[in-house]
């Protein structure tokens, strides 16, 4: 798609790592098709004036903050650390968080050596904590009125205790396997992280604004659709109220008569939450039958 360079929306996405595939998939679900530049650092949108810059995740908040990119996708862990850093530097115009996405789940937790007891935040008092997130950790300690030494590491935090550089760590955890492999256990979570979408603090110029609005609306649509289900069932008229009340996150369902049946109706509804087996079992107990749950492909309010 031919548009002037400055009328194109630039999104910063992790070049290669845990967020890359999910981030690109989200943009593709928004309708973007792209070709990859020769240097493989930019994906050029072919059908939308949207280009994707592929960079290290740590650089994403900075690129958005400085308005080099209009949008960016990074983990809340990175976003929060950079936000605290910018505040420390006295920046007043910060990037803005647009939405929290549905991938990249992990926790920022204290990992404690197996032989060290842990009875809550007080156990951190006077310890040395190794982390790549010094500002988030210091902020946590300060909010809890605890004095401890934060030792900044740029990577391989988990080896700090065995090197004698720290007593414990504060690091990203998903399964806890890495901590266990280094004779530590997960003692306390201080941040539940997910990928999030951030935008520049600068006002979007008018030539970009319309596509920006469309893109953000589509992203919201994709997020909502992934959670949503379309449910169809037959319900006894007498228990209709009870049955519709059981449908998770649905607004005004469609009620239709069933040919030749006065006692039953068909109910169709969009549920904005996943429909689990437990819900179907409860619906059945309430007299529902012929239940069908379908994925939703697209949705626009
Ligand atoms: P880069 O080269 O871009 O700096 P990286 O090594 O810092 O890559 P990854 O390990 O790919 O980054 O993680 C990217 C993000 O994925 C993390 O910042 C975090 O938000 C999220 N994430 C999800 N699960 C985990 C996990 N188990 N460990 C670490 N990060 C995770
Ligand atoms: Zn990184």
XYZ file of C-alpha atoms and ligand atoms in Angstrom:
333
model
C 0.000 0.000 0.000
C 1.455 3.344 -1.090
C 1.299 6.008 1.585
C 3.744 8.720 2.486
C 6.284 7.401 4.984
C 5.146 9.716 7.799
C 1.539 8.703 7.328
C 2.366 5.097 8.184
C 1.820 3.689 11.638
C 4.930 2.103 13.160
C 4.621 -0.682 15.701
C 7.586 -2.007 17.680
C 7.494 -5.764 18.250
C 10.057 -8.138 19.762
C 12.401 -9.354 17.032
C 12.901 -12.872 18.229
C 11.669 -14.230 21.515
C 8.654 -15.327 23.455
C 6.413 -12.460 22.326
C 7.269 -12.421 18.615
C 4.897 -15.041 17.245
C 1.894 -13.966 19.334
C 2.434 -10.282 18.503
C 2.632 -10.908 14.747
C -0.341 -13.239 14.912
C -2.390 -10.529 16.617
C -1.591 -8.077 13.798
C -2.395 -10.683 11.149
C -5.740 -11.337 12.843
C -6.343 -7.577 12.532
C -6.103 -8.033 8.787
C -2.464 -7.078 8.210
C -0.503 -8.820 5.487
C 3.141 -7.868 5.207
C 6.425 -8.479 3.449
C 9.671 -8.605 5.327
C 12.375 -6.098 4.438
C 15.777 -7.313 3.205
C 17.449 -6.524 6.502
C 14.619 -8.428 8.226
C 14.230 -5.597 10.727
C 11.046 -4.126 9.273
C 7.847 -5.802 8.077
C 6.076 -3.576 5.551
C 2.295 -3.694 5.662
C 0.937 -4.419 2.186
C -2.747 -3.754 2.695
C -2.671 -1.312 5.609
C -0.389 1.706 6.222
C 1.197 -0.139 9.135
C 4.859 -1.188 9.432
C 6.340 -3.386 12.133
C 9.804 -2.669 13.536
C 11.473 -5.761 14.942
C 13.657 -4.894 17.935
C 14.787 -6.195 21.327
C 11.914 -6.154 23.786
C 13.919 -3.953 26.183
C 14.041 -1.183 23.554
C 10.286 -1.103 22.886
C 9.095 1.297 25.628
C 11.904 3.740 24.727
C 11.041 3.734 21.022
C 7.404 4.443 21.848
C 8.282 7.037 24.465
C 10.427 8.914 21.958
C 7.682 8.697 19.339
C 9.916 6.769 16.940
C 7.139 4.181 16.996
C 3.467 4.958 17.495
C 2.708 1.660 19.205
C 4.636 -1.144 20.852
C 4.032 -4.567 22.339
C 6.100 -5.590 25.365
C 5.742 -7.412 28.668
C 4.339 -5.474 31.637
C 7.593 -6.363 33.412
C 9.608 -4.352 30.867
C 6.982 -1.604 30.624
C 6.775 -1.120 34.398
C 10.577 -1.100 34.852
C 10.967 1.551 32.116
C 8.055 3.571 33.461
C 9.717 3.780 36.882
C 13.012 4.684 35.205
C 11.391 7.528 33.253
C 9.707 8.852 36.379
C 13.077 8.710 38.166
C 14.550 10.804 35.342
C 11.812 13.368 35.799
C 10.077 12.669 32.473
C 6.542 13.943 32.520
C 5.262 12.669 29.180
C 5.202 8.893 29.445
C 4.047 6.295 26.939
C 0.468 5.230 27.608
C -0.815 1.729 28.140
C -3.650 1.007 25.696
C -4.567 -2.559 26.587
C -3.316 -5.679 28.269
C -3.089 -8.567 25.807
C -3.795 -12.257 26.235
C -0.295 -13.722 25.891
C 3.161 -13.566 27.472
C 1.896 -14.566 30.914
C 4.614 -14.836 33.574
C 5.293 -13.676 37.126
C 8.009 -11.567 38.649
C 8.734 -13.431 41.869
C 11.270 -13.761 44.635
C 13.211 -16.993 44.293
C 14.698 -18.165 47.564
C 17.361 -20.866 48.189
C 15.844 -24.134 49.430
C 17.547 -23.853 52.824
C 16.318 -20.320 53.489
C 12.957 -20.034 55.277
C 10.524 -17.407 54.003
C 7.625 -15.966 56.036
C 6.473 -13.157 53.817
C 7.990 -9.765 52.900
C 9.614 -9.340 56.342
C 12.028 -12.151 55.447
C 13.514 -9.851 52.808
C 14.801 -7.396 55.415
C 18.587 -6.947 55.250
C 19.047 -9.386 52.347
C 20.816 -8.881 49.027
C 18.456 -9.404 46.077
C 19.732 -10.037 42.541
C 17.443 -8.903 39.722
C 17.217 -7.442 36.223
C 14.256 -5.358 37.447
C 15.899 -3.150 40.099
C 13.288 -0.397 39.983
C 10.270 -2.686 40.332
C 11.955 -4.479 43.242
C 13.019 -1.233 44.972
C 9.512 0.134 44.514
C 8.046 -3.007 46.084
C 10.457 -2.850 49.034
C 9.747 0.812 49.583
C 5.986 0.334 49.499
C 6.362 -2.380 52.137
C 8.789 -0.388 54.279
C 11.581 -2.948 53.944
C 15.289 -2.189 53.697
C 17.278 -4.563 51.538
C 20.097 -4.305 49.003
C 19.143 -4.635 45.350
C 21.947 -5.989 43.166
C 21.392 -5.277 39.474
C 22.179 -8.116 37.058
C 21.836 -7.908 33.297
C 21.147 -11.612 32.867
C 21.596 -15.083 34.442
C 20.185 -13.788 37.711
C 19.593 -17.289 38.997
C 23.282 -18.005 39.448
C 23.790 -14.982 41.751
C 23.199 -16.855 45.051
C 25.606 -19.683 44.175
C 28.234 -17.098 43.198
C 27.770 -15.474 46.584
C 26.658 -12.217 44.935
C 23.181 -12.259 46.508
C 21.052 -14.105 49.062
C 18.041 -14.489 46.803
C 16.707 -13.392 43.417
C 13.711 -11.612 41.943
C 13.128 -12.921 38.445
C 10.535 -13.918 35.846
C 8.962 -17.295 36.459
C 6.459 -19.308 34.509
C 6.820 -22.971 35.485
C 9.382 -22.489 38.256
C 11.668 -25.020 36.540
C 14.658 -22.639 36.281
C 14.449 -21.782 39.969
C 14.259 -25.470 40.941
C 17.247 -26.271 38.727
C 19.206 -23.744 40.824
C 17.994 -25.100 44.200
C 15.522 -22.282 44.773
C 11.783 -22.066 45.244
C 9.253 -19.389 44.313
C 8.439 -17.551 47.525
C 6.398 -14.463 46.603
C 5.066 -12.845 43.417
C 5.304 -9.069 43.085
C 4.050 -8.624 39.515
C 1.681 -10.695 37.378
C 2.916 -9.908 33.884
C 1.398 -10.195 30.416
C 2.148 -8.561 27.111
C 0.600 -5.127 26.746
C 0.087 -2.573 24.014
C 1.524 0.897 24.589
C 1.238 4.079 22.551
C 3.239 7.235 22.108
C 2.583 10.165 24.463
C 2.458 12.435 21.402
C -0.838 13.207 19.691
C -1.359 11.088 16.579
C -1.148 13.323 13.474
C -4.409 13.587 11.512
C -3.079 11.639 8.504
C -2.551 8.620 10.747
C -5.446 9.053 13.136
C -8.087 7.241 11.141
C -6.044 4.087 10.596
C -4.865 4.225 14.187
C -8.461 4.219 15.372
C -9.294 1.323 13.062
C -6.288 -0.698 14.155
C -6.967 -0.224 17.861
C -10.616 -1.153 17.334
C -9.595 -4.308 15.478
C -7.140 -5.270 18.228
C -9.917 -4.917 20.818
C -12.160 -6.976 18.531
C -9.598 -9.774 18.217
C -9.058 -9.881 21.981
C -12.761 -10.034 22.644
C -13.398 -12.685 20.014
C -10.733 -14.994 21.411
C -12.621 -15.077 24.713
C -16.072 -15.224 23.173
C -18.281 -18.161 22.266
C -21.593 -18.427 20.457
C -23.952 -20.750 22.279
C -27.170 -22.315 21.007
C -29.532 -24.434 23.059
C -33.133 -25.472 23.594
C -34.749 -24.395 26.842
C -38.076 -25.136 28.516
C -40.080 -21.898 28.481
C -40.804 -22.285 32.172
C -37.091 -22.169 33.076
C -35.933 -19.586 30.550
C -34.978 -16.975 33.139
C -32.891 -19.424 35.111
C -31.143 -20.666 31.958
C -30.297 -17.264 30.493
C -28.910 -16.212 33.880
C -26.422 -19.085 33.637
C -24.933 -17.916 30.319
C -21.533 -16.368 31.153
C -21.092 -12.715 30.154
C -23.959 -12.608 27.671
C -26.228 -9.695 26.932
C -29.816 -10.019 25.656
C -29.953 -13.491 24.080
C -32.125 -14.188 21.032
C -35.174 -16.322 21.879
C -36.905 -18.147 19.008
C -39.923 -20.441 18.875
C -39.439 -24.096 17.970
C -41.731 -25.474 15.310
C -44.455 -27.615 16.873
C -43.238 -27.134 20.459
C -45.007 -24.725 22.784
C -43.112 -25.778 25.878
C -39.611 -25.110 24.495
C -37.720 -22.289 22.774
C -34.331 -21.941 21.067
C -31.828 -19.628 22.768
C -28.858 -18.122 20.922
C -26.331 -15.941 22.739
C -22.819 -14.567 22.469
C -20.936 -15.251 25.682
C -18.039 -12.877 26.252
C -16.286 -15.434 28.397
C -15.257 -18.968 27.677
C -17.989 -21.562 28.189
C -16.660 -24.412 30.286
C -18.020 -27.938 30.757
C -19.226 -26.948 34.249
C -21.512 -24.294 32.742
C -22.946 -26.770 30.230
C -23.593 -29.256 33.043
C -25.428 -26.600 35.057
C -27.475 -25.643 31.991
C -28.417 -29.271 31.477
C -29.505 -29.551 35.108
C -31.701 -26.502 34.527
C -33.412 -28.326 31.651
C -31.424 -27.109 28.626
C -30.827 -29.537 25.760
C -29.283 -29.672 22.247
C -26.450 -27.410 23.338
C -23.867 -26.211 20.825
C -20.871 -23.976 21.594
C -19.141 -22.347 18.610
C -16.040 -20.150 18.312
C -16.619 -16.580 17.114
C -14.631 -15.529 14.049
C -15.075 -11.746 14.039
C -17.017 -9.241 16.101
C -17.686 -5.545 15.752
C -19.862 -3.720 18.219
P 15.344 -9.877 23.756
O 16.410 -10.451 22.915
O 14.226 -9.320 22.915
O 15.831 -8.911 24.792
P 14.641 -11.537 26.038
O 15.567 -12.678 26.229
O 14.748 -10.362 26.935
O 14.681 -11.120 24.494
P 12.305 -13.331 26.159
O 12.903 -14.394 27.001
O 11.946 -13.656 24.754
O 13.136 -11.960 26.186
O 11.004 -12.806 26.922
C 10.253 -11.746 26.428
C 9.126 -11.470 27.382
O 8.280 -12.607 27.452
C 9.504 -11.198 28.827
O 9.913 -9.876 29.051
C 8.201 -11.508 29.544
O 7.328 -10.394 29.482
C 7.589 -12.627 28.699
N 7.700 -13.989 29.291
C 6.702 -14.906 29.307
N 7.081 -16.029 29.938
C 8.326 -15.850 30.347
C 9.263 -16.671 31.046
N 8.967 -17.885 31.455
N 10.490 -16.167 31.267
C 10.810 -14.958 30.814
N 9.952 -14.145 30.162
C 8.720 -14.565 29.923
Zn 14.978 -8.499 26.592
